[in-house]
C-alpha positions as CSV (number, residue, x, y, z in Angstrom):
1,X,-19.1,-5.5,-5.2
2,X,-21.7,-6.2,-2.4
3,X,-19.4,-7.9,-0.5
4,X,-16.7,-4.9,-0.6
5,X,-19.4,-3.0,0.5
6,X,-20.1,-4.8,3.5
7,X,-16.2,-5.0,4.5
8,X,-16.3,-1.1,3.9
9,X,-19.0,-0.6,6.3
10,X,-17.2,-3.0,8.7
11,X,-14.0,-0.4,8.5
12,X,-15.4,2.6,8.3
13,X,-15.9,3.0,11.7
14,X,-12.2,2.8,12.5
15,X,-10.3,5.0,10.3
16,X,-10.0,8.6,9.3
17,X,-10.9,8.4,5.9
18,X,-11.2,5.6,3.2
19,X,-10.7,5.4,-0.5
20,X,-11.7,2.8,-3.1
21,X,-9.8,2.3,-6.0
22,X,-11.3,0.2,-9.5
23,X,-11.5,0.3,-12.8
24,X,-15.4,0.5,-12.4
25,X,-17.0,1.6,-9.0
26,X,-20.2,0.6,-9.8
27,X,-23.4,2.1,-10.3
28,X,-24.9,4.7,-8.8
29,X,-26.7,3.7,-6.0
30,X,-23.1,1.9,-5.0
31,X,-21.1,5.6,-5.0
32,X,-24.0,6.8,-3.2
33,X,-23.5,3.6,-0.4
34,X,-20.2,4.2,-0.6
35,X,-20.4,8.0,0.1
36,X,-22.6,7.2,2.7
37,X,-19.5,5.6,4.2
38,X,-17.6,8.1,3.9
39,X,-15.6,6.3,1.3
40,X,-13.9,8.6,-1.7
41,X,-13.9,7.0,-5.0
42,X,-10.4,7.1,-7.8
43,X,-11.4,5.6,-11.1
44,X,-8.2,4.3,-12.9
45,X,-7.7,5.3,-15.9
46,X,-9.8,3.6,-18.5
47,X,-7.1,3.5,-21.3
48,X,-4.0,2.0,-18.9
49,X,-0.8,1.8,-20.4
50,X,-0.2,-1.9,-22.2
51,X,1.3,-4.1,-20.1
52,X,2.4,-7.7,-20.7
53,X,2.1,-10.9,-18.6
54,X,-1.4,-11.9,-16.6
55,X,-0.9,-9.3,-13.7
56,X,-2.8,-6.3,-14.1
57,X,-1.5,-4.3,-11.3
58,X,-1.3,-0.4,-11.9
59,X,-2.9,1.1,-8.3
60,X,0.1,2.4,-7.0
61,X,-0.1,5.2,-9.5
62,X,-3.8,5.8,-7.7
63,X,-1.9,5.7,-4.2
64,X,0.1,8.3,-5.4
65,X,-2.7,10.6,-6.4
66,X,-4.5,10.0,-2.9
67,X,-0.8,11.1,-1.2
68,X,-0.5,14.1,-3.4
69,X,-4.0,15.2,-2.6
70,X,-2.9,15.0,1.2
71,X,0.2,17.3,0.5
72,X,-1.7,19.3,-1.0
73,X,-4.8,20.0,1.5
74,X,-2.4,19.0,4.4
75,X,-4.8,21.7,7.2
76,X,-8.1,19.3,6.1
77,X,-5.6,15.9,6.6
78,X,-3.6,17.0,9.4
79,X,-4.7,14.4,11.6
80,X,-3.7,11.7,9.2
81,X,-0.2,10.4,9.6
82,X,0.0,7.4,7.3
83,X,-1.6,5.7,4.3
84,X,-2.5,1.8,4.5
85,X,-3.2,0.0,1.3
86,X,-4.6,-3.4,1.3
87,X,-6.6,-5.6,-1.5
88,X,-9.9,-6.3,-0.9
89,X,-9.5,-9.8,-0.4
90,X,-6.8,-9.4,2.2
91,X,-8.4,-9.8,5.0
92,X,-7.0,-7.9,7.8
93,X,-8.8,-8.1,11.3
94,X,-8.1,-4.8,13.5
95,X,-5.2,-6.4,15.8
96,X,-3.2,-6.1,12.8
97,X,0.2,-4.7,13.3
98,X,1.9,-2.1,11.3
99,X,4.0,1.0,12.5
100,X,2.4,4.3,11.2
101,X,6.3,6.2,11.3
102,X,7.7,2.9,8.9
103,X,7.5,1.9,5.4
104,X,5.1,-1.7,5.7
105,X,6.4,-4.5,2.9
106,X,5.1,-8.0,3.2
107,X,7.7,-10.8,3.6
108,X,9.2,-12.0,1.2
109,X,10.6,-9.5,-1.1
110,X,13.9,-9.8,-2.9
111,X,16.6,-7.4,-4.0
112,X,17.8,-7.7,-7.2
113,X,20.5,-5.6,-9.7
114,X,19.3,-5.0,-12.8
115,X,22.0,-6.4,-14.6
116,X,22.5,-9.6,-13.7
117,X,18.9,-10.5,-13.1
118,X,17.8,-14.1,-14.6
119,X,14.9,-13.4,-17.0
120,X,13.9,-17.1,-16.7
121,X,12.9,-16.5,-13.3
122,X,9.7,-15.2,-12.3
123,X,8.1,-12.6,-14.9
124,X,11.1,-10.8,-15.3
125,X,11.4,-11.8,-19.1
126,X,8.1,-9.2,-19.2
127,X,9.2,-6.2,-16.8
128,X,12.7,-6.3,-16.6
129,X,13.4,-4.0,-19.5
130,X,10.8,-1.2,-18.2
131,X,12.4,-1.3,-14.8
132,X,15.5,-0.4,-16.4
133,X,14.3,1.9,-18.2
134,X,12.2,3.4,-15.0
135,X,15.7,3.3,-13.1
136,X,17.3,5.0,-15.7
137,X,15.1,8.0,-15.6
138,X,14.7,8.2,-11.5
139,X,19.3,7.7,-12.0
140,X,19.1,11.0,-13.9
141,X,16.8,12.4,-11.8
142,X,18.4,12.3,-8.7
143,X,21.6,13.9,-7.2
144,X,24.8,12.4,-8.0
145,X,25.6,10.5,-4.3
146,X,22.7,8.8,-5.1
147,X,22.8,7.5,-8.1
148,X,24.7,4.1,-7.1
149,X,22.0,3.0,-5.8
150,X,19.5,3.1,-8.7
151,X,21.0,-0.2,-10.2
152,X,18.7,-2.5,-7.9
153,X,15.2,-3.1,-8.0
154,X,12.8,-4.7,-5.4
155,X,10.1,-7.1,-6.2
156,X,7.4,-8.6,-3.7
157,X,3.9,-9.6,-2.8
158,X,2.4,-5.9,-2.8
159,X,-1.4,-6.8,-1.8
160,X,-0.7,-4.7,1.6
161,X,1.8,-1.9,2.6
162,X,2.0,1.2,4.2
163,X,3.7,4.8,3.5
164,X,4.3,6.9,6.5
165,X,3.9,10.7,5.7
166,X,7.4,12.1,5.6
167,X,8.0,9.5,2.9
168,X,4.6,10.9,0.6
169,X,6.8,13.1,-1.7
170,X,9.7,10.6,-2.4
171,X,7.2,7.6,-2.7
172,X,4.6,9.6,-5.0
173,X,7.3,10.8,-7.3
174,X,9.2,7.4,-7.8
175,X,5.9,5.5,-8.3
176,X,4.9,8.2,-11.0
177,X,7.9,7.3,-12.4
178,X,7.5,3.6,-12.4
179,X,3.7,4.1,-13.7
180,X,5.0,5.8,-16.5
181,X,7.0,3.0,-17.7
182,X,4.2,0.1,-17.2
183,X,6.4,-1.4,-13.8
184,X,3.7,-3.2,-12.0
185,X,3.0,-3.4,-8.4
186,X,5.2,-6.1,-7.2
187,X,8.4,-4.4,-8.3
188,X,7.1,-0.4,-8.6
189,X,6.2,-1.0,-4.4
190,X,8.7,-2.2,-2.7
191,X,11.1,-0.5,-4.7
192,X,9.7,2.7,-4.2
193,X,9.5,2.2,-0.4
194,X,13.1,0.7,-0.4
195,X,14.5,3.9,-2.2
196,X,12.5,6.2,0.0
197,X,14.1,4.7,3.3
198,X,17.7,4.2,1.6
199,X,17.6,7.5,0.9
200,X,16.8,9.1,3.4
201,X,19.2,7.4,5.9
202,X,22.1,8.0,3.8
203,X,21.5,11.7,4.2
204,X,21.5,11.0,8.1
205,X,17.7,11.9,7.9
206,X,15.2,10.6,9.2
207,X,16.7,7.4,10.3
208,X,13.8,5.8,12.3
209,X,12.3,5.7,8.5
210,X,12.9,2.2,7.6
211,X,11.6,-0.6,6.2
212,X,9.1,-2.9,8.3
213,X,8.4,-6.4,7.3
214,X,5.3,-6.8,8.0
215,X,4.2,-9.8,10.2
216,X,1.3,-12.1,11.4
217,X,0.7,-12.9,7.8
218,X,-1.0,-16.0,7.1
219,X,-0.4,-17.2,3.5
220,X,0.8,-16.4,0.5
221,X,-0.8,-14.9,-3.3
222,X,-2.1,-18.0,-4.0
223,X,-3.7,-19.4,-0.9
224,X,-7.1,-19.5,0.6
225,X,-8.6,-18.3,4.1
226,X,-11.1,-21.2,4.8
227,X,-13.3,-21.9,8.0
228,X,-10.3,-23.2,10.2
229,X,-8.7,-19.6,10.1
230,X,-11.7,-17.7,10.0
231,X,-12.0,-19.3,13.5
232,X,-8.6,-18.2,14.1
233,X,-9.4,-14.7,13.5
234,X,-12.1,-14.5,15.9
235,X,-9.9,-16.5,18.8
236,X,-7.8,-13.5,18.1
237,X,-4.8,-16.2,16.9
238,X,-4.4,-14.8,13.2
239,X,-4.1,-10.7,12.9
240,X,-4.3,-11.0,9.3
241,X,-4.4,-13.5,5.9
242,X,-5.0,-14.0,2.0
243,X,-7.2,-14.8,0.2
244,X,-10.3,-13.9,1.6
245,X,-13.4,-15.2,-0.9
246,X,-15.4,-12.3,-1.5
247,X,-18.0,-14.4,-3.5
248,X,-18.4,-16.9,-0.5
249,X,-21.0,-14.4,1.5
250,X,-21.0,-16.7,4.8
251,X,-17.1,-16.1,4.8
252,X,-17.6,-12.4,3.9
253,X,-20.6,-12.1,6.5
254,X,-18.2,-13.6,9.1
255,X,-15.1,-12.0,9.0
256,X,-17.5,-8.4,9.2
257,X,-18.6,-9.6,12.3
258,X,-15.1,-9.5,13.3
259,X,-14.9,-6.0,13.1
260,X,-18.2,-4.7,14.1
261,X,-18.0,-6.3,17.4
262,X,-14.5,-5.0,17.9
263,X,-15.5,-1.9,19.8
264,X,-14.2,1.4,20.1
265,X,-13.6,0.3,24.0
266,X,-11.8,-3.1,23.3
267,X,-9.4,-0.9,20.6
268,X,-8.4,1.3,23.6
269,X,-7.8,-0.9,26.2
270,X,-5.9,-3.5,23.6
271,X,-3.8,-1.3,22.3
272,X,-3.3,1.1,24.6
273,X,0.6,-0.1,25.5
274,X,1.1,-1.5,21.7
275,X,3.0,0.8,19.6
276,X,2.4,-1.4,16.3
277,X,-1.1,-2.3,16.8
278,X,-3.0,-0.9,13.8
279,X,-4.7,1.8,15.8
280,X,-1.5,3.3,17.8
281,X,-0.4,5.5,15.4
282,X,-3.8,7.7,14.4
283,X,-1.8,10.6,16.6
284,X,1.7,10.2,16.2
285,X,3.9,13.1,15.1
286,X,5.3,13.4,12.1
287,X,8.7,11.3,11.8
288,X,10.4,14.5,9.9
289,X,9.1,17.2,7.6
290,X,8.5,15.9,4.3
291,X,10.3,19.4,2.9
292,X,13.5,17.5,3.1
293,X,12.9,15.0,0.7
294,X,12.4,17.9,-1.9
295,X,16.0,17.7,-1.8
296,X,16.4,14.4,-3.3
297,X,15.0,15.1,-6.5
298,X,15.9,17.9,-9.2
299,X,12.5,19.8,-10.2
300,X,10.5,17.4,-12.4
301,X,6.9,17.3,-14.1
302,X,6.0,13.8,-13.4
303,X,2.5,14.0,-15.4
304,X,0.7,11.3,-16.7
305,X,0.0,10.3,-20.0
């Protein structure tokens, strides 16, 4: 926990607001650090629903809450025009590129239909019946022109994206949905971003909503960010990488440094002219209203259980 505190302090400086999402937060005097920060805290739920197989991935459900929360105060969030999610051992250094008007998947991601997927492959034996099932319900849910497309799902390393705000409404609802039914990150993501951008461009809306691959990604779910590309981040060669070790405090201490002595200065002048540098979008209009997407879905009371 100390060493996400010291990477929150190292951000907090460069965006509008932050949020931390675990099971536990910590103890007092943490919330308090983390206030201090001007970090919000979501607990997830103690009691989440069962879910099979080693991953234990259900935060989307917790991005959906801090979307909903922006809807719904949208005067006090006005200024915010996207939401970035990243793990907190992907370590992201603040020449990362993303476009704050796209929906940001890592690389990688396949497309697959329902009904012909091999359950041998990956962990689809364990998830492929409730994404059926979560398809199902989002089929009915839907209006009829776009129900052919509710046969495919999406699955993908989900440890970083990003949801633009005229997707919020379409994105939150589908990933209620999704939660519901115990779909995990890796599928519940990028098919929820997929839909959103599908969508929305076959209703001749919004059409510069599409999906970004995200890129200048070093490695994979698996590997490890050791001394040779620390060095890389601070030559300003590598924009971002996984896995950071957050209980190797010389690598933690490091990469902080990184973003402490980027200044408010240096983010100016090096991104001035770079529309998918990480801090080009913090003004940006919105892409469309998000009122049309209310049009996608029939009236539904997605609440949890």
């Amino acid at each position: 926990m100390e060493r996400k505190l010291q990477l929150f302090e190292a951000y907090s400086k460069h965006f509008l607001a932050m949020v931390f999402i675990a099971t536990n937060p910590g103890d007092q005097s943490r919330r308090e650090m983390l206030k201090s920060l001007n970090v919000n805290v979501l607990t997830t739920p103690t009691n989440p629903p069962p879910r099979n197989g080693f991953f234990d991935e259900f935060s989307f459900d917790e991005v959906a809450d801090v979307l909903d929360i922006i809807q719904q105060n949208d005067t006090k969030y006005s200024a915010i025009t996207s939401v970035l999610y990243i793990h907190a051992d992907f370590a992201l250094s603040p020449r990362f590129r993303f476009s704050s008007n796209r929906l940001s998947i890592l690389p990688g991601w396949s497309i697959y239909r329902t009904d012909s997927v091999d359950r041998s492959i990956w962990h689809w034996s364990s998830y492929l019946s409730k994404s059926k099932i979560a398809l199902a319900e989002i089929h009915d849910a839907v209006n009829p022109p776009l129900r052919a497309s509710t046969k495919n799902v999406v699955m993908g390393w989900a440890d970083v994206y990003s949801i633009p705000r005229a997707a919020f409404s379409t994105w939150s609802q589908l990933a209620r949905i999704f939660a519901r039914h115990g779909v995990i990150n890796e599928v519940a993501v990028p098919t929820s971003s997929t839909y959103a951008s599908v969508w929305a461009a076959s209703r001749g809306i919004c059409s510069s909503l599409r999906i970004e691959t995200l890129t200048d990604v070093y490695g994979s779910c698996c590997t490890k960010i050791g001394d040779s590309e620390l060095l890389a981040f601070k030559n300003r060669t590598l924009r971002s990488g996984h896995r950071l070790n957050l209980q190797n405090a010389s690598h933690v201490g490091n990469f902080t440094l990184i973003w402490q002595n980027f200044s408010i200065v240096q983010r100016t002048n090096e991104t001035a002219h770079d529309e998918t540098s990480l801090f080009s979008g913090e003004y940006m209009k919105k892409v469309c209203d998000d009122s049309i997407f209310t049009k996608v879905f029939k009236l539904l009371k997605n609440k949890k259980k």
